[in-house]
Coordinates of C-alpha atoms and ligand atoms in Angstrom, one line a residue:
M1 CA 105.6 100.0 107.1
S2 CA 102.8 102.6 106.7
E3 CA 99.3 101.5 105.8
P4 CA 98.1 102.3 102.3
T5 CA 96.0 105.3 101.8
P6 CA 92.3 104.3 101.7
R7 CA 91.0 105.1 98.2
G8 CA 87.4 105.4 99.3
T9 CA 86.3 103.3 96.3
D10 CA 82.9 104.1 95.0
P11 CA 81.7 100.8 93.6
D12 CA 80.0 102.5 90.6
A13 CA 82.8 105.0 89.9
G14 CA 84.8 102.8 87.6
E15 CA 82.0 102.0 85.3
A16 CA 82.1 105.3 83.4
Y17 CA 85.7 104.5 82.3
V18 CA 85.5 101.0 80.9
S19 CA 87.9 99.5 78.4
T20 CA 86.3 99.7 74.9
G21 CA 86.7 97.7 71.7
S22 CA 86.1 94.1 71.0
L23 CA 88.0 91.0 69.7
P24 CA 88.4 90.8 65.9
A25 CA 85.7 89.1 63.8
R26 CA 85.0 85.4 64.3
D27 CA 86.9 84.1 61.2
Q28 CA 90.0 86.0 62.1
V29 CA 90.0 84.8 65.7
I30 CA 89.6 81.2 64.5
A31 CA 92.4 81.6 62.0
L32 CA 94.8 83.1 64.6
V33 CA 94.0 80.6 67.3
T34 CA 94.6 77.8 64.8
A35 CA 97.8 79.4 63.6
A36 CA 99.1 79.8 67.2
H37 CA 98.4 76.2 67.9
G38 CA 100.2 75.0 64.7
R39 CA 103.1 77.3 65.2
F40 CA 104.0 76.2 68.8
T41 CA 102.8 72.7 69.0
R42 CA 106.3 71.3 68.2
E43 CA 108.0 73.4 70.8
A44 CA 109.6 70.8 73.0
S45 CA 111.3 72.8 75.8
G46 CA 110.2 72.9 79.4
K47 CA 109.7 70.4 82.1
I48 CA 106.5 69.0 83.7
A49 CA 106.1 69.8 87.4
D50 CA 106.8 66.8 89.6
Y51 CA 107.1 68.2 93.1
I52 CA 103.4 67.3 93.4
P53 CA 103.8 63.6 92.3
A54 CA 100.4 63.3 90.6
L55 CA 101.2 66.2 88.3
A56 CA 104.2 64.3 86.8
E57 CA 101.7 62.0 85.0
A58 CA 100.6 64.8 82.6
D59 CA 101.1 64.3 78.8
P60 CA 103.8 66.7 77.6
A61 CA 102.2 66.7 74.1
H62 CA 98.9 68.2 75.3
F63 CA 98.3 71.7 74.0
G64 CA 94.9 73.4 74.1
I65 CA 93.9 77.0 73.4
C66 CA 90.5 78.7 74.0
V67 CA 89.4 82.3 73.5
T68 CA 86.1 83.5 74.9
N69 CA 84.9 87.0 74.1
A70 CA 82.9 89.2 76.4
R71 CA 79.7 88.0 74.8
G72 CA 80.5 84.4 75.6
E73 CA 81.4 83.2 72.1
T74 CA 84.1 80.6 72.2
F75 CA 86.9 79.6 69.8
A76 CA 88.9 76.5 70.8
V77 CA 91.7 74.3 69.3
G78 CA 93.7 71.3 70.5
E79 CA 93.2 69.8 73.9
A80 CA 90.9 72.6 75.1
D81 CA 88.5 70.1 76.7
H82 CA 91.1 68.1 78.6
S83 CA 90.6 68.3 82.4
F84 CA 93.6 69.2 84.6
S85 CA 93.9 70.6 88.2
I86 CA 93.6 74.4 88.2
Q87 CA 96.5 74.9 90.7
S88 CA 97.5 78.6 90.9
V89 CA 95.0 79.8 88.3
S90 CA 92.5 79.5 91.2
K91 CA 94.2 82.3 93.0
P92 CA 92.7 85.4 91.2
F93 CA 89.2 83.9 91.5
V94 CA 89.5 83.2 95.3
F95 CA 90.9 86.7 95.7
A96 CA 87.9 88.0 93.7
L97 CA 85.5 86.3 96.1
V98 CA 87.4 87.7 99.1
C99 CA 87.8 91.2 97.6
E100 CA 84.1 91.2 96.9
A101 CA 83.2 90.3 100.5
L102 CA 85.7 92.6 102.2
G103 CA 86.2 95.4 99.7
P104 CA 89.5 96.4 98.0
D105 CA 90.9 98.5 100.9
E106 CA 90.7 95.6 103.4
G107 CA 91.9 93.2 100.7
E108 CA 95.0 95.3 100.2
R109 CA 95.6 96.0 103.9
L110 CA 95.4 92.3 104.9
L111 CA 97.0 90.7 101.9
G112 CA 99.2 93.2 100.1
V113 CA 99.3 93.9 96.3
D114 CA 102.9 94.4 95.4
A115 CA 105.0 92.0 93.4
T116 CA 107.5 90.0 95.4
G117 CA 110.0 89.3 92.5
Q118 CA 110.4 85.9 94.1
P119 CA 109.4 82.3 93.2
F120 CA 105.7 81.4 93.8
N121 CA 106.4 79.4 97.0
S122 CA 109.0 81.9 98.5
V123 CA 109.4 82.1 102.2
M124 CA 111.9 84.9 101.9
A125 CA 109.3 87.1 100.2
I126 CA 107.4 87.1 103.5
E127 CA 110.5 88.0 105.5
L128 CA 111.5 90.8 103.1
R129 CA 108.4 92.9 103.7
A130 CA 108.1 94.7 107.0
N131 CA 104.4 94.1 107.3
R132 CA 104.8 90.4 106.1
T133 CA 102.2 90.7 103.4
T134 CA 102.9 89.6 99.8
N135 CA 100.1 89.5 97.3
P136 CA 97.2 87.1 96.5
M137 CA 98.9 85.6 93.4
V138 CA 101.8 83.8 95.2
N139 CA 101.4 81.0 97.7
S140 CA 101.8 83.0 100.9
G141 CA 99.3 85.6 99.9
A142 CA 97.0 83.1 98.4
I143 CA 96.9 80.9 101.5
A144 CA 96.1 84.1 103.5
T145 CA 93.4 84.9 101.0
T146 CA 91.8 81.5 101.4
S147 CA 91.9 82.1 105.2
L148 CA 89.7 85.1 104.7
V149 CA 86.9 83.2 103.0
A150 CA 83.9 83.3 105.4
G151 CA 82.9 80.0 107.1
A152 CA 82.8 78.4 110.5
S153 CA 84.8 75.3 109.4
A154 CA 87.1 74.1 106.6
E155 CA 84.1 72.4 105.0
D156 CA 82.1 75.6 105.1
R157 CA 84.9 77.6 103.5
W158 CA 85.6 75.0 100.9
S159 CA 82.0 74.9 99.8
R160 CA 82.1 78.7 99.3
V161 CA 85.3 78.5 97.3
R162 CA 84.0 75.7 95.2
D163 CA 80.6 77.4 94.6
G164 CA 82.3 80.7 93.8
L165 CA 84.8 79.2 91.3
S166 CA 82.0 77.1 89.7
R167 CA 80.0 80.3 89.2
F168 CA 83.0 81.8 87.3
A169 CA 83.2 78.7 85.2
G170 CA 79.4 78.4 84.7
R171 CA 79.3 74.8 85.7
R172 CA 79.9 72.7 88.8
L173 CA 83.6 72.1 89.2
E174 CA 84.8 68.7 90.6
L175 CA 87.7 67.9 92.8
D176 CA 90.5 65.7 91.4
E177 CA 90.9 63.4 94.4
R178 CA 94.2 61.9 93.2
V179 CA 95.8 65.3 92.8
Y180 CA 94.4 66.5 96.1
A181 CA 95.7 63.4 98.0
S182 CA 99.1 63.7 96.3
E183 CA 99.5 67.4 97.2
A184 CA 98.1 67.0 100.7
A185 CA 100.7 64.3 101.4
T186 CA 103.6 66.4 100.2
N187 CA 102.7 70.1 101.0
E188 CA 105.0 70.6 104.0
R189 CA 106.4 73.8 102.5
N190 CA 102.9 75.4 102.2
A191 CA 102.1 74.3 105.7
G192 CA 105.3 75.9 106.9
I193 CA 104.4 79.1 105.1
A194 CA 100.9 79.1 106.7
H195 CA 102.4 78.6 110.2
L196 CA 105.0 81.3 109.6
L197 CA 102.2 83.7 108.6
R198 CA 100.3 82.7 111.8
G199 CA 103.3 83.9 113.8
Y200 CA 103.1 87.3 112.1
G201 CA 99.3 87.6 112.4
R202 CA 99.0 87.4 108.7
I203 CA 96.8 84.4 108.4
Y204 CA 93.2 84.9 109.4
C205 CA 91.9 81.4 110.4
D206 CA 93.5 78.2 111.7
P207 CA 96.6 77.7 109.4
D208 CA 95.9 74.0 109.0
E209 CA 92.4 74.7 107.9
A210 CA 93.6 77.3 105.4
I211 CA 96.0 74.8 103.9
E212 CA 93.3 72.2 103.7
V213 CA 91.0 74.5 101.7
Y214 CA 93.9 76.0 99.7
T215 CA 95.0 72.5 98.6
R216 CA 91.5 71.5 97.6
Q217 CA 91.0 74.7 95.6
C218 CA 94.2 73.9 93.7
S219 CA 92.9 70.4 92.9
L220 CA 89.7 71.6 91.2
L221 CA 89.4 70.1 87.7
V222 CA 89.1 72.6 84.8
T223 CA 89.6 72.7 81.1
A224 CA 91.1 75.5 79.0
R225 CA 87.5 76.2 77.9
D226 CA 86.5 76.7 81.6
L227 CA 89.5 78.9 82.2
A228 CA 88.5 81.1 79.2
T229 CA 85.0 81.5 80.6
M230 CA 86.4 82.3 84.0
G231 CA 88.7 84.9 82.6
A232 CA 86.0 86.3 80.3
T233 CA 83.9 86.9 83.5
L234 CA 86.7 89.1 84.8
A235 CA 86.9 90.8 81.3
A236 CA 83.1 91.4 81.3
G237 CA 82.7 93.4 84.6
G238 CA 82.0 90.3 86.7
V239 CA 79.1 88.9 84.7
N240 CA 79.7 85.4 83.4
P241 CA 79.1 85.9 79.6
A242 CA 78.0 82.2 79.2
T243 CA 75.4 82.1 82.0
G244 CA 74.5 85.8 82.4
E245 CA 75.0 85.5 86.1
R246 CA 76.8 88.3 88.0
V247 CA 79.6 86.6 90.0
V248 CA 81.4 89.7 91.4
S249 CA 81.2 93.5 90.9
A250 CA 83.0 95.4 88.1
G251 CA 85.0 97.1 90.8
T252 CA 86.3 93.8 92.1
C253 CA 87.3 92.7 88.6
R254 CA 89.3 95.9 88.2
H255 CA 91.3 95.2 91.3
V256 CA 91.8 91.5 90.6
L257 CA 93.1 92.3 87.1
A258 CA 95.6 94.8 88.6
V259 CA 97.1 92.3 90.9
M260 CA 97.3 89.7 88.0
A261 CA 99.1 92.3 85.9
T262 CA 101.6 93.0 88.8
A263 CA 102.2 89.5 90.0
G264 CA 100.4 86.8 88.0
L265 CA 103.5 85.2 86.5
Y266 CA 105.6 85.1 89.7
E267 CA 109.1 86.4 89.3
H268 CA 108.6 86.7 85.5
S269 CA 105.6 89.1 85.9
G270 CA 107.5 92.1 84.7
H271 CA 108.8 90.2 81.6
W272 CA 105.3 89.0 80.9
L273 CA 103.8 92.5 81.1
F274 CA 106.6 93.9 79.0
D275 CA 105.8 91.3 76.3
V276 CA 102.1 90.6 76.5
G277 CA 100.8 93.7 78.1
L278 CA 97.8 92.1 79.8
P279 CA 96.8 90.7 83.2
G280 CA 97.6 87.0 83.4
K281 CA 97.8 84.0 85.8
S282 CA 99.7 80.8 85.4
G283 CA 99.6 77.5 87.3
V284 CA 102.1 74.6 87.7
S285 CA 99.8 72.1 86.0
G286 CA 100.3 74.1 82.7
G287 CA 97.3 76.5 82.5
I288 CA 97.6 80.2 81.8
I289 CA 94.7 82.7 81.6
T290 CA 95.1 86.1 80.1
V291 CA 92.4 88.8 80.3
A292 CA 91.7 91.6 77.9
P293 CA 89.4 93.9 79.9
G294 CA 86.2 94.6 78.0
K295 CA 87.1 92.2 75.2
G296 CA 87.5 88.7 76.5
A297 CA 90.0 86.1 77.7
L298 CA 92.4 83.6 76.4
A299 CA 93.3 80.3 78.1
T300 CA 96.1 77.9 77.3
Y301 CA 96.9 74.4 78.6
S302 CA 100.3 72.7 78.0
P303 CA 102.1 71.0 80.9
P304 CA 105.9 71.6 80.2
L305 CA 107.0 74.6 82.3
D306 CA 110.0 77.1 82.3
E307 CA 112.1 77.6 85.4
A308 CA 109.6 80.0 87.0
G309 CA 106.8 77.4 86.6
N310 CA 105.0 79.0 83.6
S311 CA 103.9 76.9 80.6
V312 CA 106.3 77.3 77.7
R313 CA 103.9 76.8 74.9
G314 CA 101.3 78.9 76.8
L315 CA 103.7 81.8 77.0
L316 CA 104.6 81.6 73.3
A317 CA 101.0 81.2 72.1
T318 CA 99.7 84.0 74.4
R319 CA 102.4 86.5 73.2
F320 CA 101.6 85.7 69.6
L321 CA 97.8 86.0 70.2
S322 CA 98.0 89.2 72.3
E323 CA 99.8 90.8 69.4
R324 CA 97.8 89.5 66.5
L325 CA 94.4 89.9 68.2
G326 CA 95.4 93.5 69.1
L327 CA 95.0 93.0 72.9
N328 CA 98.1 94.6 74.5
L329 CA 96.8 97.4 76.8
F330 CA 99.9 99.5 76.2
V331 CA 99.8 99.8 72.4
S332 CA 98.7 103.0 70.9
A333 CA 98.9 104.8 67.6
P334 CA 99.5 108.6 67.2
V335 CA 96.3 110.6 66.9
E336 CA 96.2 112.7 63.6
R337 CA 95.1 116.3 63.7
G338 CA 91.4 116.2 63.3
G339 CA 91.0 113.3 65.6
A340 CA 91.3 110.0 63.6
S341 CA 94.1 107.7 64.7
R342 CA 96.5 106.5 61.9
A343 CA 95.4 103.0 62.5
Q344 CA 91.9 103.9 61.2
S345 CA 92.8 106.3 58.4
Ligands
LIG401 N1 99.2 73.9 94.5 C1 100.4 74.5 94.1 C2 101.3 74.9 95.3 O1 100.8 75.4 96.2 C3 100.1 75.7 93.2 C4 101.3 76.4 92.8 C5 101.3 76.9 91.4 O2 100.5 76.5 90.5 N2 102.2 77.7 91.1 O3 102.4 74.6 95.3

């Protein structure tokens, strides 16, 4: 397979073309977030993930929603402060750290950015691509991403991952030791993926070390409120709107959001974009983040999952809110002669 054409990214070039607009007024956001929670709280379909034994203990009734705008104002309802392990929602943030360090061209060359159309832990996805890359939002590409975090040892890499994700959240994130031990004792499949990638030269440190750090990153404890802040940092050009700290560049955010839009919901990513029209990322513990560039982020937590591993209530609430909050990136209104759009006239 040919290498992608280098785009010669100028780190400042994107900033002249930022997404504009903002979330609706505070009262309206509160009313809509509350309405979304009330509307979908009785939805009873979906199944809690149990392939990591500790995850099976989650409460199926838990349902939290949090919206954070690009100025750091937060609107939360339900179990938005309940802690759970971040799982795959860690993937875009570790990719952001790696993309920031290596640049987008190297990131794309070493990891790939195309959707696989396959389940999150697919081995076949690796085999189907001639150059054996996938993308940083599925397990194979995410384990390879973690292997690119700088560090002389697993401990070193882990402290960079933890510090980086903590800066996105604006607070020190803790490891859930029980979830970590449970996944570490049962992650033969991910270890198999890492060793397969090693055979193809597509993992960039010792594969067991990469799995160690990857499993820890998935076991970091977060709340829906944390995820909304983390997503809002990607929405706000890389500056955490709660702490004011720059975590990554605006150019990095743009590339991370593109891969989330392409592949953030595994084999349902196309369906998600068709419906919601925004970059998103889900995880098997029941979290979903959705980012509206320039405006803010929305995070949901509800453990029962559909067959692709995406939170059922999270999908419903996000679709409802992306519409009612006017966030879908693909929606437009005809422009009237004279310049005003119909929506404004
Ligand atoms: N730690 C989980 C795994 O690697 C994360 C998967 C997910 O959230 N989809 O299997």
